[in-house]
Coordinates of C-alpha atoms in Angstrom, one line a residue:
Chain A
X2 CA 94.7 108.0 102.3
X3 CA 95.2 106.8 105.7
X4 CA 93.6 103.4 106.3
X5 CA 92.9 103.3 110.0
X6 CA 92.2 100.0 111.8
X7 CA 91.3 100.3 115.5
X8 CA 91.1 97.3 117.9
X9 CA 89.2 97.5 121.2
X10 CA 87.7 95.3 123.8
X11 CA 84.0 94.7 123.2
X12 CA 81.5 96.7 125.1
X13 CA 82.0 100.4 124.5
X14 CA 79.2 102.7 123.3
X15 CA 78.7 103.8 119.7
X16 CA 79.3 107.4 120.9
X17 CA 82.6 106.4 122.4
X18 CA 83.8 104.7 119.3
X19 CA 82.6 107.5 117.1
X20 CA 84.6 110.0 119.2
X21 CA 87.7 107.8 118.7
X22 CA 87.3 107.7 115.0
X23 CA 86.7 111.5 114.8
X24 CA 89.7 112.2 117.1
X25 CA 92.1 110.1 115.0
X26 CA 90.8 111.6 111.8
X27 CA 91.2 115.2 113.0
X28 CA 94.7 114.5 114.4
X29 CA 95.6 113.2 110.9
X30 CA 94.2 116.3 109.3
X31 CA 96.1 118.6 111.7
X32 CA 99.5 116.9 111.5
X33 CA 99.8 114.8 108.3
X34 CA 98.3 117.2 105.8
X35 CA 95.4 114.8 105.2
X36 CA 92.7 116.3 103.0
X37 CA 89.2 116.8 104.1
X38 CA 87.0 113.6 103.8
X39 CA 90.1 111.4 103.3
X40 CA 88.9 109.0 105.9
X41 CA 88.8 105.2 105.7
X42 CA 88.5 103.6 109.1
X43 CA 87.3 100.4 110.7
X44 CA 86.9 99.3 114.3
X45 CA 87.1 95.7 115.4
X46 CA 85.9 94.7 118.9
X47 CA 87.4 91.7 120.7
X48 CA 86.4 89.5 123.6
X49 CA 88.9 89.2 126.5
X50 CA 90.4 86.0 125.1
X51 CA 91.1 87.7 121.8
X52 CA 92.8 90.9 123.0
X53 CA 96.1 90.5 124.8
X54 CA 98.3 93.4 125.9
X55 CA 101.4 94.0 128.0
X56 CA 99.9 95.7 131.1
X57 CA 103.2 97.4 132.1
X58 CA 105.5 97.4 129.1
X59 CA 107.9 100.4 129.2
X60 CA 106.5 101.2 132.6
X61 CA 103.1 102.3 131.2
X62 CA 100.1 101.1 133.2
X63 CA 97.6 99.9 130.6
X64 CA 94.0 98.8 131.2
X65 CA 91.3 96.9 129.3
X66 CA 90.4 100.2 127.7
X67 CA 93.5 100.0 125.6
X68 CA 92.9 101.4 122.1
X69 CA 95.2 99.8 119.4
X70 CA 95.4 102.1 116.4
X71 CA 97.1 100.9 113.3
X72 CA 97.4 103.4 110.5
X73 CA 98.5 102.6 106.9
X74 CA 99.8 105.8 105.4
X75 CA 102.0 107.0 102.5
X76 CA 105.7 107.1 103.2
X77 CA 106.0 110.9 102.9
X78 CA 106.3 112.1 106.5
X79 CA 109.3 113.0 108.6
X80 CA 110.0 111.6 112.1
X81 CA 109.0 115.0 113.5
X82 CA 105.6 114.7 111.8
X83 CA 105.1 111.3 113.2
X84 CA 105.9 112.4 116.7
X85 CA 103.4 115.3 116.3
X86 CA 100.7 112.9 115.1
X87 CA 101.1 110.7 118.1
X88 CA 101.0 113.6 120.5
X89 CA 97.9 115.1 118.8
X90 CA 96.1 111.7 118.8
X91 CA 96.7 111.4 122.5
X92 CA 95.6 114.9 123.2
X93 CA 92.4 114.5 121.3
X94 CA 91.4 111.0 122.6
X95 CA 92.1 112.0 126.2
X96 CA 89.9 115.0 125.8
X97 CA 87.1 113.1 124.0
X98 CA 86.0 110.3 124.6
X99 CA 88.3 110.4 127.6
X100 CA 90.8 107.6 126.9
X101 CA 93.7 107.5 129.4
X102 CA 96.9 108.4 127.7
X103 CA 98.4 105.1 128.9
X104 CA 95.8 103.3 126.9
X105 CA 96.7 104.7 123.4
X106 CA 98.8 102.4 121.3
X107 CA 99.7 103.6 117.8
X108 CA 101.5 101.9 114.9
X109 CA 102.2 103.3 111.5
X110 CA 102.6 101.1 108.4
X111 CA 104.1 103.1 105.5
X112 CA 103.5 102.4 101.8
X113 CA 104.5 104.0 98.5
X114 CA 102.0 106.6 97.1
X115 CA 101.1 104.3 94.2
X116 CA 99.9 101.7 96.6
X117 CA 96.4 103.2 96.8
X118 CA 93.3 103.1 94.7
X119 CA 90.4 105.2 96.0
X120 CA 87.9 104.0 93.5
X121 CA 87.4 103.2 89.8
X122 CA 90.4 101.0 89.7
X123 CA 92.7 104.0 89.3
X124 CA 96.0 104.6 91.2
X125 CA 95.1 108.2 92.0
X126 CA 98.5 109.0 93.8
X127 CA 100.7 107.2 91.3
X128 CA 103.4 109.3 89.7
X129 CA 104.0 108.8 86.0
X130 CA 107.5 107.6 85.6
X131 CA 108.4 110.6 83.4
X132 CA 106.7 113.6 85.2
X133 CA 109.6 114.5 87.5
X134 CA 108.1 113.0 90.6
X135 CA 105.4 115.5 91.8
X136 CA 103.3 113.9 94.5
X137 CA 100.5 115.0 96.6
X138 CA 101.6 115.4 100.2
X139 CA 98.7 113.1 101.2
Chain B
X10 CA 101.5 84.9 98.9
X11 CA 99.1 87.8 98.9
X12 CA 97.4 88.1 102.2
X13 CA 94.0 89.7 101.5
X14 CA 92.0 91.5 104.1
X15 CA 88.6 92.8 103.1
X16 CA 86.4 95.0 105.2
X17 CA 82.7 95.5 104.5
X18 CA 79.5 96.7 106.2
X19 CA 77.6 93.8 107.7
X20 CA 74.7 92.3 105.9
X21 CA 75.8 91.0 102.5
X22 CA 75.1 87.5 101.3
X23 CA 77.6 84.7 101.4
X24 CA 77.4 84.5 97.6
X25 CA 78.3 88.2 97.4
X26 CA 81.3 87.9 99.6
X27 CA 82.4 84.7 97.8
X28 CA 82.3 86.6 94.5
X29 CA 84.5 89.4 95.9
X30 CA 87.1 86.9 97.2
X31 CA 87.1 85.1 93.8
X32 CA 87.3 88.3 91.9
X33 CA 90.3 89.6 93.8
X34 CA 92.0 86.2 93.6
X35 CA 91.7 86.0 89.9
X36 CA 92.8 89.6 89.4
X37 CA 95.9 88.8 91.4
X38 CA 96.5 85.7 89.2
X39 CA 96.1 87.7 86.0
X40 CA 98.3 90.7 86.9
X41 CA 100.7 89.9 89.7
X42 CA 101.9 86.4 88.5
X43 CA 100.3 84.8 91.6
X44 CA 100.4 81.0 91.4
X45 CA 97.3 78.9 91.4
X46 CA 96.0 78.2 94.9
X47 CA 98.2 81.0 96.4
X48 CA 95.1 82.4 98.2
X49 CA 94.9 83.6 101.8
X50 CA 92.0 85.9 102.4
X51 CA 89.7 87.0 105.2
X52 CA 86.6 89.2 105.3
X53 CA 85.6 91.3 108.3
X54 CA 82.1 92.7 108.5
X55 CA 81.4 95.9 110.5
X56 CA 78.4 97.6 111.9
X57 CA 77.7 101.2 110.8
X58 CA 79.5 102.7 113.9
X59 CA 82.6 100.7 113.1
X60 CA 83.0 101.5 109.4
X61 CA 83.7 105.1 108.5
X62 CA 84.5 106.4 105.0
X63 CA 84.8 109.6 103.1
X64 CA 81.7 109.7 101.0
X65 CA 83.2 112.2 98.4
X66 CA 87.0 112.1 98.7
X67 CA 88.6 112.9 95.4
X68 CA 85.2 113.5 93.9
X69 CA 84.2 109.8 94.1
X70 CA 80.7 109.2 95.4
X71 CA 81.0 106.2 97.7
X72 CA 78.2 104.3 99.4
X73 CA 77.7 102.0 102.3
X74 CA 78.6 99.2 99.9
X75 CA 82.2 100.3 100.0
X76 CA 84.7 97.4 99.8
X77 CA 88.0 98.1 101.5
X78 CA 90.6 95.7 100.2
X79 CA 94.1 95.6 101.9
X80 CA 96.6 93.3 100.2
X81 CA 99.9 92.4 101.7
X82 CA 102.2 91.3 98.9
X83 CA 105.9 90.8 98.1
X84 CA 107.7 94.0 97.0
X85 CA 108.5 92.7 93.5
X86 CA 106.0 94.5 91.3
X87 CA 106.3 97.7 89.2
X88 CA 104.0 100.7 89.3
X89 CA 102.5 99.6 86.0
X90 CA 101.7 96.1 87.4
X91 CA 100.0 97.8 90.4
X92 CA 97.9 100.0 88.1
X93 CA 96.9 96.9 86.1
X94 CA 95.9 95.1 89.3
X95 CA 93.7 97.9 90.5
X96 CA 92.0 98.1 87.0
X97 CA 91.5 94.4 86.9
X98 CA 90.0 94.1 90.4
X99 CA 87.6 96.9 89.6
X100 CA 86.6 95.2 86.3
X101 CA 86.0 91.9 88.0
X102 CA 84.1 93.2 91.0
X103 CA 81.9 95.4 88.9
X104 CA 81.0 92.4 86.7
X105 CA 80.5 90.1 89.7
X106 CA 79.0 90.6 92.3
X107 CA 78.2 94.0 90.8
X108 CA 80.1 96.4 93.1
X109 CA 80.0 100.0 91.9
X110 CA 83.5 101.1 90.8
X111 CA 83.2 104.0 93.1
X112 CA 83.0 101.6 96.0
X113 CA 86.3 99.7 95.5
X114 CA 89.1 100.9 97.7
X115 CA 92.4 99.1 97.4
X116 CA 95.6 99.4 99.4
X117 CA 98.9 97.5 99.0
X118 CA 101.3 96.8 101.8
X119 CA 104.7 95.5 100.5
X120 CA 107.1 93.2 102.3
X121 CA 110.3 91.4 101.5
X122 CA 110.1 87.9 100.0
X123 CA 111.5 86.4 103.2
X124 CA 108.7 87.8 105.2
X125 CA 106.4 84.8 104.5
X126 CA 106.1 81.3 105.9
X127 CA 103.4 79.2 104.2
X128 CA 103.6 76.3 106.6
X129 CA 106.1 74.0 108.5
X130 CA 107.9 77.1 109.9
X131 CA 109.9 77.5 106.7
X132 CA 110.6 80.8 104.9
X133 CA 109.7 79.3 101.5
X134 CA 110.5 82.5 99.5
X135 CA 113.7 83.5 101.4
X136 CA 116.8 83.7 99.2
X137 CA 119.9 82.2 100.6
X138 CA 122.4 85.0 101.1
X139 CA 124.9 83.4 98.6
X140 CA 122.7 82.1 95.8
X141 CA 122.8 85.2 93.6
X142 CA 119.3 86.4 94.4
X143 CA 116.9 84.2 92.5
X144 CA 113.4 84.7 93.7
X145 CA 110.0 83.4 92.6
X146 CA 108.0 86.2 91.0
X147 CA 105.3 85.6 93.5
Chain C
X6 CA 106.6 96.2 119.8
X7 CA 105.3 93.4 117.7
X8 CA 101.6 94.0 116.9
X9 CA 100.2 90.5 116.3
X10 CA 97.0 89.9 114.4
X11 CA 95.8 86.3 114.2
X12 CA 92.9 85.1 112.0
X13 CA 91.1 81.8 112.5
X14 CA 87.9 80.0 111.7
X15 CA 85.3 80.5 114.4
X16 CA 84.7 77.8 117.0
X17 CA 87.9 77.1 118.9
X18 CA 88.1 77.1 122.6
X19 CA 89.4 80.1 124.7
X20 CA 92.2 77.8 126.0
X21 CA 93.2 77.0 122.4
X22 CA 93.4 80.6 121.4
X23 CA 95.2 81.5 124.6
X24 CA 97.9 78.9 123.8
X25 CA 98.4 80.3 120.3
X26 CA 98.9 83.8 121.7
X27 CA 101.3 82.6 124.3
X28 CA 103.2 80.5 121.8
X29 CA 103.7 83.4 119.4
X30 CA 104.7 85.7 122.2
X31 CA 107.3 83.4 123.6
X32 CA 108.7 82.6 120.1
X33 CA 109.1 86.4 119.6
X34 CA 110.8 86.7 123.0
X35 CA 113.2 83.8 122.1
X36 CA 114.2 84.9 118.5
X37 CA 113.5 88.6 118.0
X38 CA 114.9 90.0 121.3
X39 CA 111.4 91.1 122.3
X40 CA 111.3 92.4 125.9
X41 CA 109.1 90.9 128.5
X42 CA 105.5 92.2 128.5
X43 CA 106.0 93.7 125.0
X44 CA 102.8 92.0 123.8
X45 CA 100.0 93.5 121.8
X46 CA 97.9 90.8 120.1
X47 CA 94.4 90.4 118.7
X48 CA 92.5 87.4 117.3
X49 CA 89.7 87.6 114.8
X50 CA 87.4 84.6 114.2
X51 CA 85.8 84.2 110.8
X52 CA 82.9 82.1 109.5
X53 CA 83.6 79.7 106.6
X54 CA 82.5 82.3 103.9
X55 CA 85.0 84.8 105.3
X56 CA 88.1 82.7 105.5
X57 CA 89.5 81.4 102.3
X58 CA 92.8 79.6 101.9
X59 CA 94.8 77.6 99.3
X60 CA 94.4 74.0 100.5
X61 CA 97.5 72.8 98.7
X62 CA 99.7 75.8 97.8
X63 CA 103.4 74.8 97.6
X64 CA 102.3 71.2 98.2
X65 CA 101.3 71.9 101.8
X66 CA 98.0 70.3 102.9
X67 CA 96.2 72.9 104.9
X68 CA 92.9 72.4 106.8
X69 CA 90.2 74.6 108.3
X70 CA 92.4 74.8 111.4
X71 CA 94.7 77.2 109.5
X72 CA 96.2 79.9 111.7
X73 CA 97.0 83.1 109.8
X74 CA 99.5 85.1 111.8
X75 CA 100.4 88.6 110.7
X76 CA 103.1 90.3 112.7
X77 CA 104.0 94.0 112.4
X78 CA 107.6 94.5 113.7
X79 CA 110.4 96.9 113.6
X80 CA 112.7 96.5 110.5
X81 CA 115.8 95.5 112.5
X82 CA 116.0 91.8 112.0
X83 CA 118.1 89.7 109.6
X84 CA 116.8 87.0 107.3
X85 CA 118.3 84.4 109.6
X86 CA 116.4 85.8 112.6
X87 CA 113.2 85.7 110.6
X88 CA 113.8 82.0 109.6
X89 CA 114.4 81.2 113.3
X90 CA 111.2 83.0 114.3
X91 CA 109.1 81.0 111.9
X92 CA 110.7 77.7 113.0
X93 CA 110.2 78.6 116.7
X94 CA 106.5 79.6 116.2
X95 CA 105.9 76.3 114.4
X96 CA 107.6 74.3 117.1
X97 CA 105.7 76.0 119.9
X98 CA 102.2 75.9 118.2
X99 CA 102.6 72.2 117.2
X100 CA 103.5 71.4 120.8
X101 CA 100.7 73.6 122.3
X102 CA 97.8 73.8 121.5
X103 CA 98.7 71.2 118.9
X104 CA 98.4 73.0 115.6
X105 CA 99.5 71.0 112.6
X106 CA 102.7 72.5 111.1
X107 CA 100.9 72.7 107.7
X108 CA 98.4 75.0 109.3
X109 CA 100.7 77.7 110.4
X110 CA 100.9 80.7 108.0
X111 CA 103.1 83.7 109.0
X112 CA 103.6 87.1 107.5
X113 CA 105.8 89.9 108.7
X114 CA 105.2 93.6 108.0
X115 CA 108.2 95.7 108.8
X116 CA 108.2 99.3 109.9
X117 CA 110.7 101.9 111.0
X118 CA 111.4 102.1 114.8
X119 CA 109.8 105.6 115.0
X120 CA 106.5 104.1 113.8
X121 CA 105.4 103.1 117.3
X122 CA 103.8 104.9 120.2
X123 CA 103.2 102.7 123.3
X124 CA 101.3 105.2 125.2
X125 CA 101.2 108.9 126.2
X126 CA 101.5 110.0 122.6
X127 CA 105.3 109.5 122.6
X128 CA 107.4 107.8 120.0
X129 CA 109.3 105.7 122.5
X130 CA 111.6 104.0 119.9
X131 CA 112.3 107.1 117.8
X132 CA 115.9 108.1 117.5
X133 CA 116.8 111.7 117.7
X134 CA 118.2 112.9 114.4
X135 CA 121.5 113.9 116.1
X136 CA 122.3 111.1 118.5
X137 CA 124.2 108.8 116.2
X138 CA 121.5 106.3 115.6
X139 CA 121.3 104.1 118.8
X140 CA 118.2 102.0 118.7
X141 CA 116.8 99.4 121.0
X142 CA 116.9 96.0 119.4
X143 CA 113.2 95.7 119.9

């Protein structure tokens, strides 16, 4: 269910971008109970004039290699799970493809479980209004 | 009011993309009480390395023709309306331009009515704090 | 903390786009208590076929110079602050680079303070569950 949008400066290799997508996907699997193959991700590359960032906000020294990660997810996770996700994304991306931890920016947008359709025009996560509220964790 | 962002693999025709925009717009008109001409939509095309999807998640066989539709809308619709929207988008896009129903991914992001300005720096949908809460359905 | 995504038709100058980014940033500083250097912004340019808008919705005469501004922010502002933000963005962008007020479309997406990580995999705005709920205004 997560819909992942990543924004970068233009000019990285395909292998680099592939490693970022894989790292975020596996961090979501490990910390947000995301099922296998639940992976919907895009990357947008930007020229210098179209990618602006605070180079020192909160005392963190960012570079042009900043990776902006915006994840739309269902609103079913605790604050502790969110913290664990951020830590795991940072661990994975620093390991491969070697992003500096200062250059990892993450934002979560939360939505109701019925706000997804994964195909066929069906709301696969919607809960019938009379079934007592069972929901998949993802 | 809906702000529609569509992500696709690069390489489709303009007519194909035009039909997708029109189909989503008319489905919103039919199911979400969206007024005529309330249409704000962008498409982003992605190369293979920048567009990653689960090819079998939930048992749905997706292809490179996957259409990822993210709609930001006011938080005024019921679960039933959302289900009807997904169904109608799928019906319209399978009819024209002929997207496979497996390749239609939809996500709704909901916001408060006062979270929109349609021009002139005015919050056209904001409710005065003392007017009893009348809101346009859109 | 605001994550700003701007969508435009392709073909404007870098100076024009730079002025838009600066205007939105300073309007956020002035009205949303955004700290200095808290600036994370991208611009995406679209061809005609990929940028569709209602040219007369709500009686506002829009042109191809429409600027679609989507801001993800923490959910800590009042309706009055939001109205002030819209007004200030419109004032700044009409002054420089000279956008028509009819061509300024703004949408806010609100998230919880713990939904941000500004680097190092840490949730810098998250409130410990036992500290009484102090939060930075930004």
